[in-house]
Amino acid sequence: LEAIKNKPDTAQNFCWRYKNINPDLAIKAAELALQIAEKINDEAGKSKSLGYLSVIFRDAGEYQKSPDLCFLV
């Protein structure tokens, strides 16, 4: 993840590819993308990152976390 720490789109793409392979790593990538998007005031990037996190949590059966993230968008 170090190589993508300043590229929210790259972190989001990584997250989406790994969501079923390694959900924990995908969550870290989505959180990193969210931090970057917040840092650069990228509202679309924040929304996309939160959406990805919501999907990962939903797929993992963590239904309590998923809707909370959707309301942050």
PDB file of C-alpha atoms in Angstrom, residues 6-8 18 24 26 30 32 34 37 49-50 54 59 66-67 71:
ATOM      1  CA  ASN A   6      -0.830   9.544  -2.606  1.00  0.00           C
ATOM      2  CA  LYS A   7      -3.147   8.242  -5.312  1.00  0.00           C
ATOM      3  CA  PRO A   8      -6.777   7.850  -4.215  1.00  0.00           C
ATOM      4  CA  TYR A  18      -8.959  -7.279  -3.468  1.00  0.00           C
ATOM      5  CA  ASP A  24      -8.728  -6.816   5.357  1.00  0.00           C
ATOM      6  CA  ALA A  26      -9.078  -4.006   0.772  1.00  0.00           C
ATOM      7  CA  ALA A  30     -10.249   2.026   1.027  1.00  0.00           C
ATOM      8  CA  LEU A  32      -6.209   5.089   2.752  1.00  0.00           C
ATOM      9  CA  LEU A  34     -10.611   8.019   2.013  1.00  0.00           C
ATOM     10  CA  ALA A  37      -9.589  12.183  -0.651  1.00  0.00           C
ATOM     11  CA  SER A  49     -14.217   5.148  -0.808  1.00  0.00           C
ATOM     12  CA  LEU A  50     -17.096   5.072   1.675  1.00  0.00           C
ATOM     13  CA  SER A  54     -19.803  -0.304   2.810  1.00  0.00           C
ATOM     14  CA  ASP A  59     -20.112  -8.814   1.994  1.00  0.00           C
ATOM     15  CA  SER A  66     -22.366  -1.002   6.167  1.00  0.00           C
ATOM     16  CA  PRO A  67     -25.384   1.366   6.377  1.00  0.00           C
ATOM     17  CA  PHE A  71     -25.126   7.800   5.470  1.00  0.00           C
TER      18      PHE A  71
END
